[in-house]
């Protein structure tokens, strides 16, 4: 992955501050409308009906673990279903799932709201758990490779599922995939505030804006986040 050097990239027109503030405030009206619509959608999301999960297990450091125990005593659970390529080295594992999960490092705020975050990996535990250790992940890591198919329910890995615990019963309350997974990607939300955005080819940006060449989540053959891990050769 490479990007156009900033010094050679195009830039917005320069205007006086009064003009800039006027146009910024015009955009703010649209941003506030977007926020209010997002709040309304979130309210509808909270009021969706839920569905009872069958008794299923995932495999963790202690062996087979009932889904209800993944909550770690909390009321809610967010689970990311992580793709895995059996037998492949770390640099050949899913760059999108790496991009999603590497952002989730501070768990305190979730725990303060009675939420546990965990990953359910598509691959075997003994093979994938060392990858989580290599990446420095602080969240619980489980394998769903041999779990009851009802857990994924026919959905391809690379999605988020949310659950509610009522005693020993677990209900699925929501799930999302594709662009919905961007809820975890704080880097994207930050880049969206900058003048050049995500620098990806699908974005509606003016001619001359910098664009990433190659895979947007890979750098020199590895998922980008791996380059900062101990033991990886310098770029």
CSV table of C-alpha atoms in Angstrom, one decimal:
chain,number,residue,atom,x,y,z
A,1,UNK,CA,0.0,0.0,0.0
A,2,UNK,CA,1.3,3.4,-0.9
A,3,UNK,CA,-0.2,6.9,-1.0
A,4,UNK,CA,0.5,10.0,-3.0
A,5,UNK,CA,3.0,12.2,-1.1
A,6,UNK,CA,1.2,15.1,0.5
A,7,UNK,CA,3.5,17.7,-1.1
A,8,UNK,CA,2.4,16.6,-4.6
A,9,UNK,CA,-1.3,16.2,-3.9
A,10,UNK,CA,-4.0,18.7,-4.8
A,11,UNK,CA,-5.6,20.7,-2.0
A,12,UNK,CA,-8.8,22.6,-1.4
A,13,UNK,CA,-9.1,26.3,-2.6
A,14,UNK,CA,-7.9,28.9,-0.2
A,15,UNK,CA,-10.5,31.5,1.0
A,16,UNK,CA,-10.8,34.2,3.6
A,17,UNK,CA,-11.8,33.0,7.1
A,18,UNK,CA,-15.3,34.5,6.9
A,19,UNK,CA,-16.0,32.5,3.8
A,20,UNK,CA,-14.5,29.4,5.3
A,21,UNK,CA,-16.6,29.7,8.5
A,22,UNK,CA,-19.8,30.2,6.5
A,23,UNK,CA,-19.2,27.1,4.4
A,24,UNK,CA,-18.2,25.1,7.5
A,25,UNK,CA,-21.4,26.1,9.2
A,26,UNK,CA,-23.5,25.1,6.2
A,27,UNK,CA,-21.9,21.7,6.3
A,28,UNK,CA,-22.6,21.6,10.1
A,29,UNK,CA,-26.3,21.7,9.4
A,30,UNK,CA,-26.0,18.5,7.3
A,31,UNK,CA,-23.8,16.9,10.0
A,32,UNK,CA,-26.3,17.6,12.7
A,33,UNK,CA,-29.1,16.1,10.6
A,34,UNK,CA,-27.0,13.0,10.0
A,35,UNK,CA,-26.3,12.7,13.7
A,36,UNK,CA,-30.0,13.0,14.6
A,37,UNK,CA,-30.9,10.3,12.0
A,38,UNK,CA,-28.1,8.1,13.4
A,39,UNK,CA,-29.6,8.5,16.9
A,40,UNK,CA,-33.1,7.6,15.5
A,41,UNK,CA,-31.7,4.5,13.8
A,42,UNK,CA,-29.8,3.5,17.1
A,43,UNK,CA,-33.1,3.9,19.0
A,44,UNK,CA,-34.8,1.5,16.5
A,45,UNK,CA,-31.9,-0.9,16.8
A,46,UNK,CA,-32.3,-1.0,20.6
A,47,UNK,CA,-36.0,-1.8,20.2
A,48,UNK,CA,-35.6,-4.7,17.8
A,49,UNK,CA,-37.0,-8.0,19.0
A,50,UNK,CA,-34.5,-10.6,20.0
A,51,UNK,CA,-34.2,-14.4,19.5
A,52,UNK,CA,-33.2,-17.2,21.9
A,53,UNK,CA,-29.9,-18.9,21.2
A,54,UNK,CA,-29.6,-22.6,21.5
A,55,UNK,CA,-27.0,-24.0,23.9
A,56,UNK,CA,-23.7,-23.6,21.9
A,57,UNK,CA,-20.0,-23.6,22.9
A,58,UNK,CA,-16.8,-22.1,21.7
A,59,UNK,CA,-13.3,-23.2,22.4
A,60,UNK,CA,-11.1,-21.1,24.6
A,61,UNK,CA,-8.0,-21.4,26.9
A,62,UNK,CA,-10.1,-23.6,29.2
A,63,UNK,CA,-11.5,-25.9,26.5
A,64,UNK,CA,-15.1,-25.9,25.4
A,65,UNK,CA,-16.9,-22.9,26.8
A,66,UNK,CA,-20.6,-22.4,26.9
A,67,UNK,CA,-21.7,-19.1,25.2
A,68,UNK,CA,-23.2,-17.9,28.4
A,69,UNK,CA,-19.8,-18.0,30.1
A,70,UNK,CA,-18.2,-15.8,27.4
A,71,UNK,CA,-20.2,-12.9,29.0
A,72,UNK,CA,-17.8,-13.2,32.0
A,73,UNK,CA,-20.8,-12.3,34.3
A,74,UNK,CA,-21.8,-9.2,32.4
A,75,UNK,CA,-25.3,-8.7,30.8
A,76,UNK,CA,-24.3,-8.0,27.2
A,77,UNK,CA,-21.8,-9.4,24.7
A,78,UNK,CA,-20.4,-8.1,21.5
A,79,UNK,CA,-18.7,-10.8,19.4
A,80,UNK,CA,-16.6,-10.3,16.3
A,81,UNK,CA,-16.6,-13.4,14.0
A,82,UNK,CA,-13.0,-13.4,12.7
A,83,UNK,CA,-12.1,-15.0,9.4
A,84,UNK,CA,-9.2,-17.5,9.4
A,85,UNK,CA,-7.2,-19.3,6.7
A,86,UNK,CA,-6.1,-22.7,8.2
A,87,UNK,CA,-2.4,-23.4,8.1
A,88,UNK,CA,-1.5,-20.0,6.6
A,89,UNK,CA,1.2,-17.7,8.3
A,90,UNK,CA,0.2,-14.6,10.1
A,91,UNK,CA,0.8,-12.3,7.1
A,92,UNK,CA,-1.7,-14.2,5.1
A,93,UNK,CA,-4.5,-14.0,7.6
A,94,UNK,CA,-7.5,-11.7,6.9
A,95,UNK,CA,-6.4,-8.1,6.6
A,96,UNK,CA,-10.0,-6.8,7.1
A,97,UNK,CA,-10.6,-8.7,10.3
A,98,UNK,CA,-7.1,-7.6,11.5
A,99,UNK,CA,-8.1,-4.0,10.8
A,100,UNK,CA,-11.4,-4.4,12.6
A,101,UNK,CA,-10.2,-6.1,15.8
A,102,UNK,CA,-6.8,-4.3,16.2
A,103,UNK,CA,-8.7,-1.1,17.2
A,104,UNK,CA,-10.4,-2.7,20.2
A,105,UNK,CA,-7.7,-2.4,22.9
A,106,UNK,CA,-9.3,-0.3,25.7
A,107,UNK,CA,-12.1,-2.4,27.1
A,108,UNK,CA,-12.8,-0.4,30.3
A,109,UNK,CA,-15.6,1.7,28.8
A,110,UNK,CA,-17.4,-1.4,27.5
A,111,UNK,CA,-17.1,-3.1,30.8
A,112,UNK,CA,-18.4,0.0,32.6
A,113,UNK,CA,-21.6,-0.4,30.6
A,114,UNK,CA,-21.9,-4.1,31.4
A,115,UNK,CA,-20.6,-5.2,28.0
A,116,UNK,CA,-18.0,-7.9,27.2
A,117,UNK,CA,-16.2,-7.9,23.9
A,118,UNK,CA,-14.8,-11.2,22.5
A,119,UNK,CA,-13.6,-12.6,19.2
A,120,UNK,CA,-14.9,-15.9,17.8
A,121,UNK,CA,-12.3,-17.1,15.3
A,122,UNK,CA,-13.2,-19.3,12.3
A,123,UNK,CA,-9.9,-21.3,12.8
A,124,UNK,CA,-8.9,-23.8,15.4
A,125,UNK,CA,-8.0,-22.4,18.8
A,126,UNK,CA,-4.5,-23.9,19.1
A,127,UNK,CA,-3.5,-22.4,15.8
A,128,UNK,CA,-5.2,-19.0,16.1
A,129,UNK,CA,-4.7,-18.1,19.7
A,130,UNK,CA,-0.9,-17.5,19.2
A,131,UNK,CA,-1.9,-15.0,16.5
A,132,UNK,CA,-4.0,-13.1,19.0
A,133,UNK,CA,-1.0,-13.1,21.4
A,134,UNK,CA,1.3,-11.9,18.6
A,135,UNK,CA,-1.1,-9.1,17.9
A,136,UNK,CA,-1.2,-8.1,21.5
A,137,UNK,CA,-5.0,-8.4,21.8
A,138,UNK,CA,-6.4,-7.8,25.3
A,139,UNK,CA,-9.9,-9.2,24.6
A,140,UNK,CA,-10.9,-12.8,25.0
A,141,UNK,CA,-10.2,-15.0,22.0
A,142,UNK,CA,-12.2,-18.2,21.2
A,143,UNK,CA,-12.5,-20.6,18.3
A,144,UNK,CA,-15.9,-21.3,16.7
A,145,UNK,CA,-14.4,-23.8,14.3
A,146,UNK,CA,-16.2,-26.8,15.8
A,147,UNK,CA,-19.2,-24.9,17.3
A,148,UNK,CA,-22.8,-25.7,16.5
A,149,UNK,CA,-23.6,-24.1,13.1
A,150,UNK,CA,-26.4,-22.2,14.9
A,151,UNK,CA,-23.8,-19.8,16.2
A,152,UNK,CA,-22.9,-18.3,12.9
A,153,UNK,CA,-26.3,-19.3,11.4
A,154,UNK,CA,-25.1,-19.4,7.8
A,155,UNK,CA,-23.4,-16.0,7.9
A,156,UNK,CA,-19.9,-15.7,6.5
A,157,UNK,CA,-17.3,-14.7,9.1
A,158,UNK,CA,-16.4,-11.1,9.3
A,159,UNK,CA,-19.5,-9.9,11.1
A,160,UNK,CA,-20.5,-8.5,14.5
A,161,UNK,CA,-23.2,-10.1,16.7
A,162,UNK,CA,-24.6,-8.7,19.9
A,163,UNK,CA,-26.2,-10.7,22.7
A,164,UNK,CA,-28.1,-10.2,25.9
A,165,UNK,CA,-27.9,-12.6,28.9
A,166,UNK,CA,-30.9,-13.3,31.1
A,167,UNK,CA,-29.7,-15.7,33.7
A,168,UNK,CA,-28.5,-18.8,31.8
A,169,UNK,CA,-30.4,-17.9,28.7
A,170,UNK,CA,-28.7,-16.0,25.8
A,171,UNK,CA,-30.5,-14.0,23.2
A,172,UNK,CA,-29.1,-12.5,20.0
A,173,UNK,CA,-30.2,-8.9,19.6
A,174,UNK,CA,-28.4,-7.6,16.6
A,175,UNK,CA,-25.9,-8.4,13.9
A,176,UNK,CA,-24.1,-6.5,11.1
A,177,UNK,CA,-21.5,-7.0,8.4
A,178,UNK,CA,-19.9,-5.2,5.6
A,179,UNK,CA,-19.8,-1.4,6.2
A,180,UNK,CA,-21.6,-2.0,9.5
A,181,UNK,CA,-18.3,-3.5,10.9
A,182,UNK,CA,-16.8,0.0,10.7
A,183,UNK,CA,-18.3,0.6,14.1
A,184,UNK,CA,-15.0,-0.9,15.4
A,185,UNK,CA,-12.8,1.1,13.0
A,186,UNK,CA,-11.9,4.3,14.8
A,187,UNK,CA,-9.2,5.0,12.3
A,188,UNK,CA,-11.7,5.3,9.5
A,189,UNK,CA,-13.9,7.7,11.6
A,190,UNK,CA,-10.9,9.9,12.3
A,191,UNK,CA,-9.7,9.8,8.6
A,192,UNK,CA,-13.2,10.9,7.5
A,193,UNK,CA,-12.6,14.2,9.3
A,194,UNK,CA,-9.4,15.0,7.4
A,195,UNK,CA,-9.1,16.7,4.0
A,196,UNK,CA,-7.9,13.6,2.2
A,197,UNK,CA,-10.2,11.2,3.9
A,198,UNK,CA,-9.5,7.4,3.7
A,199,UNK,CA,-7.7,7.9,0.4
A,200,UNK,CA,-9.5,4.9,-1.1
A,201,UNK,CA,-10.5,4.6,-4.7
A,202,UNK,CA,-14.3,4.4,-4.1
A,203,UNK,CA,-14.4,7.8,-2.3
A,204,UNK,CA,-16.0,10.8,-4.0
A,205,UNK,CA,-12.9,13.1,-3.9
A,206,UNK,CA,-11.8,15.8,-6.3
A,207,UNK,CA,-9.3,15.0,-9.0
A,208,UNK,CA,-5.7,15.0,-7.7
A,209,UNK,CA,-6.6,13.9,-4.2
A,210,UNK,CA,-4.2,11.2,-2.9
A,211,UNK,CA,-5.2,7.6,-3.4
A,212,UNK,CA,-4.0,4.4,-1.9
A,213,UNK,CA,-2.5,2.1,-4.4
A,214,UNK,CA,-2.7,-1.6,-3.6
A,215,UNK,CA,-4.7,-3.1,-0.8
A,216,UNK,CA,-6.0,-0.5,1.6
A,217,UNK,CA,-5.4,-2.7,4.7
A,218,UNK,CA,-2.1,-4.1,3.7
A,219,UNK,CA,1.4,-2.7,3.6
A,220,UNK,CA,4.3,-4.4,2.0
A,221,UNK,CA,2.5,-7.8,2.0
A,222,UNK,CA,1.3,-7.8,5.6
A,223,UNK,CA,-1.9,-6.5,7.3
A,224,UNK,CA,-0.8,-3.0,8.2
A,225,UNK,CA,-1.1,-3.4,12.0
A,226,UNK,CA,1.4,-6.3,12.0
A,227,UNK,CA,4.3,-4.1,11.2
A,228,UNK,CA,4.4,-2.6,14.7
A,229,UNK,CA,4.5,-6.0,16.4
A,230,UNK,CA,7.7,-7.3,18.0
A,231,UNK,CA,9.5,-9.8,15.8
A,232,UNK,CA,8.4,-8.4,12.5
A,233,UNK,CA,11.2,-7.3,10.2
A,234,UNK,CA,11.6,-3.5,9.7
A,235,UNK,CA,9.8,-2.1,6.6
